PDB file of C-alpha atoms in Angstrom:
ATOM      1  CA  MET R   1      41.235 -15.718  25.235  1.00  0.00           C
ATOM      2  CA  ILE R   2      38.417 -16.273  27.852  1.00  0.00           C
ATOM      3  CA  ASP R   3      39.700 -17.074  31.314  1.00  0.00           C
ATOM      4  CA  ASN R   4      38.085 -19.139  34.120  1.00  0.00           C
ATOM      5  CA  GLN R   5      36.084 -16.178  35.401  1.00  0.00           C
ATOM      6  CA  GLY R   6      34.475 -15.482  31.972  1.00  0.00           C
ATOM      7  CA  ARG R   7      36.554 -12.449  31.111  1.00  0.00           C
ATOM      8  CA  ILE R   8      38.010 -11.637  27.710  1.00  0.00           C
ATOM      9  CA  LYS R   9      41.781 -11.206  28.088  1.00  0.00           C
ATOM     10  CA  GLY R  10      41.233 -10.744  31.810  1.00  0.00           C
ATOM     11  CA  ARG R  11      39.514  -7.358  31.403  1.00  0.00           C
ATOM     12  CA  VAL R  12      35.882  -7.489  30.185  1.00  0.00           C
ATOM     13  CA  SER R  13      33.245 -10.049  31.155  1.00  0.00           C
ATOM     14  CA  ILE R  14      30.860 -11.537  28.628  1.00  0.00           C
ATOM     15  CA  ILE R  15      27.978 -10.545  30.910  1.00  0.00           C
ATOM     16  CA  ASP R  16      29.215  -6.959  30.882  1.00  0.00           C
ATOM     17  CA  ILE R  17      29.118  -6.998  27.050  1.00  0.00           C
ATOM     18  CA  LEU R  18      25.549  -8.387  27.037  1.00  0.00           C
ATOM     19  CA  ILE R  19      24.382  -5.685  29.512  1.00  0.00           C
ATOM     20  CA  VAL R  20      25.933  -2.922  27.354  1.00  0.00           C
ATOM     21  CA  LEU R  21      24.253  -4.392  24.220  1.00  0.00           C
ATOM     22  CA  ALA R  22      20.861  -4.559  26.019  1.00  0.00           C
ATOM     23  CA  VAL R  23      21.178  -0.879  27.116  1.00  0.00           C
ATOM     24  CA  VAL R  24      22.131   0.212  23.590  1.00  0.00           C
ATOM     25  CA  ALA R  25      19.082  -1.694  22.183  1.00  0.00           C
ATOM     26  CA  LEU R  26      16.771  -0.035  24.731  1.00  0.00           C
ATOM     27  CA  VAL R  27      18.086   3.446  23.904  1.00  0.00           C
ATOM     28  CA  ALA R  28      17.802   2.779  20.147  1.00  0.00           C
ATOM     29  CA  GLY R  29      14.201   1.603  20.616  1.00  0.00           C
ATOM     30  CA  PHE R  30      13.325   4.681  22.664  1.00  0.00           C
ATOM     31  CA  ILE R  31      14.811   7.005  20.055  1.00  0.00           C
ATOM     32  CA  TYR R  32      12.992   5.207  17.215  1.00  0.00           C
ATOM     33  CA  ARG R  33       9.679   5.395  19.076  1.00  0.00           C
ATOM     34  CA  GLN R  34      10.079   9.096  19.782  1.00  0.00           C
ATOM     35  CA  ALA R  35      11.084   9.863  16.162  1.00  0.00           C
ATOM     36  CA  SER R  36       8.140   7.964  14.586  1.00  0.00           C
ATOM     37  CA  PRO R  37       4.781   9.740  14.231  1.00  0.00           C
ATOM     38  CA  HIS R  38       2.295   9.258  17.018  1.00  0.00           C
ATOM     39  CA  ILE R  39      -0.825   7.193  16.378  1.00  0.00           C
ATOM     40  CA  ASP R  40      -3.014  10.302  16.782  1.00  0.00           C
ATOM     41  CA  ALA R  41      -1.275  11.859  13.758  1.00  0.00           C
ATOM     42  CA  ILE R  42      -1.822   8.703  11.659  1.00  0.00           C
ATOM     43  CA  LEU R  43      -5.460   7.904  12.487  1.00  0.00           C
ATOM     44  CA  THR R  44      -8.497  10.124  12.325  1.00  0.00           C
ATOM     45  CA  PRO R  45     -11.363   8.083  13.762  1.00  0.00           C
ATOM     46  CA  ASP R  46     -15.039   8.717  13.075  1.00  0.00           C
ATOM     47  CA  ALA R  47     -14.523  10.852  10.018  1.00  0.00           C
ATOM     48  CA  GLU R  48     -17.524  11.298   7.722  1.00  0.00           C
ATOM     49  CA  PHE R  49     -17.295  10.550   3.996  1.00  0.00           C
ATOM     50  CA  GLN R  50     -19.511  10.451   0.984  1.00  0.00           C
ATOM     51  CA  ILE R  51     -18.748   7.389  -1.041  1.00  0.00           C
ATOM     52  CA  THR R  52     -20.171   7.314  -4.590  1.00  0.00           C
ATOM     53  CA  PHE R  53     -20.625   3.895  -6.167  1.00  0.00           C
ATOM     54  CA  GLU R  54     -21.143   3.334  -9.864  1.00  0.00           C
ATOM     55  CA  VAL R  55     -23.420   0.481 -10.947  1.00  0.00           C
ATOM     56  CA  ASN R  56     -23.983  -0.122 -14.635  1.00  0.00           C
ATOM     57  CA  ARG R  57     -26.602  -1.906 -16.746  1.00  0.00           C
ATOM     58  CA  ILE R  58     -29.364  -1.912 -14.116  1.00  0.00           C
ATOM     59  CA  ARG R  59     -32.907  -2.628 -15.233  1.00  0.00           C
ATOM     60  CA  SER R  60     -35.216   0.374 -15.123  1.00  0.00           C
ATOM     61  CA  VAL R  61     -37.558  -1.245 -12.554  1.00  0.00           C
ATOM     62  CA  ILE R  62     -34.742  -1.509 -10.004  1.00  0.00           C
ATOM     63  CA  ALA R  63     -33.147   1.833 -10.936  1.00  0.00           C
ATOM     64  CA  GLU R  64     -36.406   3.732 -10.527  1.00  0.00           C
ATOM     65  CA  ASP R  65     -38.072   2.012  -7.596  1.00  0.00           C
ATOM     66  CA  ALA R  66     -35.603  -0.043  -5.505  1.00  0.00           C
ATOM     67  CA  ILE R  67     -33.115   2.626  -4.468  1.00  0.00           C
ATOM     68  CA  VAL R  68     -34.607   4.877  -1.785  1.00  0.00           C
ATOM     69  CA  VAL R  69     -32.748   7.882  -0.347  1.00  0.00           C
ATOM     70  CA  GLY R  70     -32.438   7.520   3.438  1.00  0.00           C
ATOM     71  CA  GLU R  71     -32.134   3.734   3.524  1.00  0.00           C
ATOM     72  CA  TYR R  72     -28.991   1.906   4.605  1.00  0.00           C
ATOM     73  CA  VAL R  73     -26.670  -0.098   2.356  1.00  0.00           C
ATOM     74  CA  PHE R  74     -24.677  -3.067   3.616  1.00  0.00           C
ATOM     75  CA  ARG R  75     -21.630  -5.104   2.528  1.00  0.00           C
ATOM     76  CA  GLN R  76     -22.793  -8.461   1.250  1.00  0.00           C
ATOM     77  CA  HIS R  77     -20.144 -10.636   2.877  1.00  0.00           C
ATOM     78  CA  ASN R  78     -20.599  -9.501   6.499  1.00  0.00           C
ATOM     79  CA  ARG R  79     -23.962  -7.652   6.549  1.00  0.00           C
ATOM     80  CA  GLN R  80     -22.291  -4.650   8.204  1.00  0.00           C
ATOM     81  CA  PRO R  81     -23.745  -1.266   7.256  1.00  0.00           C
ATOM     82  CA  ILE R  82     -21.635   0.907   4.962  1.00  0.00           C
ATOM     83  CA  GLY R  83     -23.833   3.930   5.274  1.00  0.00           C
ATOM     84  CA  ARG R  84     -27.034   5.703   4.361  1.00  0.00           C
ATOM     85  CA  ILE R  85     -28.064   6.618   0.801  1.00  0.00           C
ATOM     86  CA  VAL R  86     -28.046  10.413   0.370  1.00  0.00           C
ATOM     87  CA  SER R  87     -28.526  10.698  -3.409  1.00  0.00           C
ATOM     88  CA  VAL R  88     -28.969   8.702  -6.612  1.00  0.00           C
ATOM     89  CA  GLU R  89     -28.182   9.869 -10.118  1.00  0.00           C
ATOM     90  CA  ARG R  90     -29.647   7.887 -13.015  1.00  0.00           C
ATOM     91  CA  GLN R  91     -28.356   8.017 -16.587  1.00  0.00           C
ATOM     92  CA  PRO R  92     -29.140   5.801 -19.562  1.00  0.00           C
ATOM     93  CA  ALA R  93     -26.592   2.965 -19.710  1.00  0.00           C
ATOM     94  CA  THR R  94     -24.262   2.785 -22.685  1.00  0.00           C
ATOM     95  CA  ASP R  95     -22.249  -0.055 -24.107  1.00  0.00           C
ATOM     96  CA  ILE R  96     -19.940  -0.658 -27.032  1.00  0.00           C
ATOM     97  CA  MET R  97     -21.797  -2.464 -29.812  1.00  0.00           C
ATOM     98  CA  MET R  98     -20.122  -4.100 -32.763  1.00  0.00           C
ATOM     99  CA  ARG R  99     -21.624  -3.400 -36.190  1.00  0.00           C
ATOM    100  CA  SER R 100     -21.745  -6.050 -38.904  1.00  0.00           C
ATOM    101  CA  ASP R 101     -18.947  -4.285 -40.755  1.00  0.00           C
ATOM    102  CA  GLY R 102     -16.616  -4.698 -37.723  1.00  0.00           C
ATOM    103  CA  THR R 103     -16.731  -1.107 -36.459  1.00  0.00           C
ATOM    104  CA  ALA R 104     -17.612  -0.295 -32.860  1.00  0.00           C
ATOM    105  CA  LEU R 105     -20.362   2.045 -31.796  1.00  0.00           C
ATOM    106  CA  LEU R 106     -21.146   3.484 -28.357  1.00  0.00           C
ATOM    107  CA  ALA R 107     -24.885   2.893 -28.059  1.00  0.00           C
ATOM    108  CA  THR R 108     -27.537   3.606 -25.421  1.00  0.00           C
ATOM    109  CA  MET R 109     -29.022   0.413 -23.929  1.00  0.00           C
ATOM    110  CA  ASP R 110     -32.827   0.245 -23.867  1.00  0.00           C
ATOM    111  CA  ASP R 111     -34.407  -0.273 -20.428  1.00  0.00           C
ATOM    112  CA  ARG R 112     -31.000  -0.089 -18.644  1.00  0.00           C
ATOM    113  CA  TYR R 113     -29.445   2.580 -16.431  1.00  0.00           C
ATOM    114  CA  MET R 114     -26.060   3.548 -15.021  1.00  0.00           C
ATOM    115  CA  LEU R 115     -26.413   4.644 -11.419  1.00  0.00           C
ATOM    116  CA  HIS R 116     -24.270   6.824  -9.181  1.00  0.00           C
ATOM    117  CA  ILE R 117     -25.345   5.987  -5.622  1.00  0.00           C
ATOM    118  CA  THR R 118     -23.878   8.332  -2.982  1.00  0.00           C
ATOM    119  CA  ILE R 119     -23.682   6.993   0.536  1.00  0.00           C
ATOM    120  CA  GLU R 120     -22.785   8.847   3.690  1.00  0.00           C
ATOM    121  CA  ALA R 121     -20.439   6.684   5.785  1.00  0.00           C
ATOM    122  CA  THR R 122     -18.299   6.921   8.906  1.00  0.00           C
ATOM    123  CA  GLY R 123     -14.787   5.556   8.813  1.00  0.00           C
ATOM    124  CA  THR R 124     -11.171   5.900   9.807  1.00  0.00           C
ATOM    125  CA  VAL R 125      -8.514   7.738   7.854  1.00  0.00           C
ATOM    126  CA  SER R 126      -4.970   6.358   8.009  1.00  0.00           C
ATOM    127  CA  GLU R 127      -1.863   6.564   5.864  1.00  0.00           C
ATOM    128  CA  SER R 128      -3.060   3.477   3.986  1.00  0.00           C
ATOM    129  CA  GLY R 129      -6.476   4.947   3.097  1.00  0.00           C
ATOM    130  CA  ILE R 130     -10.020   4.989   4.388  1.00  0.00           C
ATOM    131  CA  ALA R 131     -11.519   2.097   6.325  1.00  0.00           C
ATOM    132  CA  VAL R 132     -15.251   1.627   6.891  1.00  0.00           C
ATOM    133  CA  ASN R 133     -16.337  -0.975   9.449  1.00  0.00           C
ATOM    134  CA  GLY R 134     -12.830  -1.520  10.700  1.00  0.00           C
ATOM    135  CA  ASN R 135     -11.057  -3.043   7.696  1.00  0.00           C
ATOM    136  CA  ASP R 136     -13.242  -2.487   4.614  1.00  0.00           C
ATOM    137  CA  ARG R 137     -10.939  -0.287   2.505  1.00  0.00           C
ATOM    138  CA  MET R 138     -12.689   2.212   0.270  1.00  0.00           C
ATOM    139  CA  ALA R 139     -10.835   3.798  -2.621  1.00  0.00           C
ATOM    140  CA  ALA R 140     -11.738   4.746  -6.179  1.00  0.00           C
ATOM    141  CA  GLY R 141     -11.852   1.616  -8.338  1.00  0.00           C
ATOM    142  CA  THR R 142     -12.546  -0.826  -5.489  1.00  0.00           C
ATOM    143  CA  GLU R 143     -15.318  -3.268  -6.326  1.00  0.00           C
ATOM    144  CA  VAL R 144     -17.871  -3.966  -3.618  1.00  0.00           C
ATOM    145  CA  ALA R 145     -20.999  -6.082  -3.431  1.00  0.00           C
ATOM    146  CA  LEU R 146     -23.828  -3.914  -2.017  1.00  0.00           C
ATOM    147  CA  ILE R 147     -27.132  -5.114  -0.569  1.00  0.00           C
ATOM    148  CA  ASN R 148     -30.256  -3.504   0.752  1.00  0.00           C
ATOM    149  CA  ARG R 149     -33.634  -4.984   1.557  1.00  0.00           C
ATOM    150  CA  ARG R 150     -34.707  -3.963  -1.972  1.00  0.00           C
ATOM    151  CA  PHE R 151     -31.640  -4.763  -4.132  1.00  0.00           C
ATOM    152  CA  ILE R 152     -28.363  -6.647  -4.484  1.00  0.00           C
ATOM    153  CA  PHE R 153     -25.611  -5.205  -6.618  1.00  0.00           C
ATOM    154  CA  PRO R 154     -22.805  -7.812  -6.797  1.00  0.00           C
ATOM    155  CA  LEU R 155     -20.487  -5.503  -8.721  1.00  0.00           C
ATOM    156  CA  ALA R 156     -20.592  -1.891  -7.496  1.00  0.00           C
ATOM    157  CA  ARG R 157     -17.417   0.100  -8.160  1.00  0.00           C
ATOM    158  CA  VAL R 158     -16.292   2.948  -5.894  1.00  0.00           C
ATOM    159  CA  TYR R 159     -16.417   5.997  -8.144  1.00  0.00           C
ATOM    160  CA  SER R 160     -15.236   8.571  -5.606  1.00  0.00           C
ATOM    161  CA  VAL R 161     -14.655   9.135  -1.916  1.00  0.00           C
ATOM    162  CA  ASP R 162     -15.140  12.645  -0.559  1.00  0.00           C
ATOM    163  CA  TRP R 163     -14.441  13.935   2.948  1.00  0.00           C
ATOM    164  CA  VAL R 164     -17.451  15.580   4.620  1.00  0.00           C
ATOM    165  CA  GLU R 165     -16.515  18.671   6.590  1.00  0.00           C
ATOM    166  CA  ARG R 166     -18.311  18.903   9.897  1.00  0.00           C
ATOM    167  CA  VAL R 167     -19.785  22.297  10.797  1.00  0.00           C
ATOM    168  CA  GLU R 168     -19.820  22.822  14.564  1.00  0.00           C
ATOM    169  CA  ASN R 169     -22.803  24.607  16.072  1.00  0.00           C
ATOM    170  CA  GLY R 170     -22.152  28.236  16.843  1.00  0.00           C
ATOM    171  CA  ASP R 171     -19.192  28.546  14.471  1.00  0.00           C
ATOM    172  CA  GLU R 172     -20.844  30.696  11.819  1.00  0.00           C
TER     173      GLU R 172
END
């Protein structure tokens, strides 16, 4: 089937077949690359967000004094800033309490608060979500440990992530 000169049935060389396959692979790769979305369409760098974290059962001393609007909040594991605190909402904390007869009751906890801490952050939007500090994904339900020079919240849950629209000067 293959002769002394490397041809199949005396007509086509194996090298010719490999060259044709390489050209076909290059053309297929070029077409795939042109058909896929460009990276500019996938990523939106330096977008501004307001991330609201929910922290529950916080003692009143910390809830009233330790959280200061304007200060920065950091991720605990890498000490990278997430963003700046822009607002804090305090509500009495509630919990499910069991009565002696076996029924459950939603009761307000004395000296405890549930906090909604809103932070303004800069991140990157992609098809897989929002990333702050490169690879810290922020989505509703994500649990994050937050620190500040005044507090440590080991279990803060992302409550919401909202896109902040930038208003350009002169566009009124």
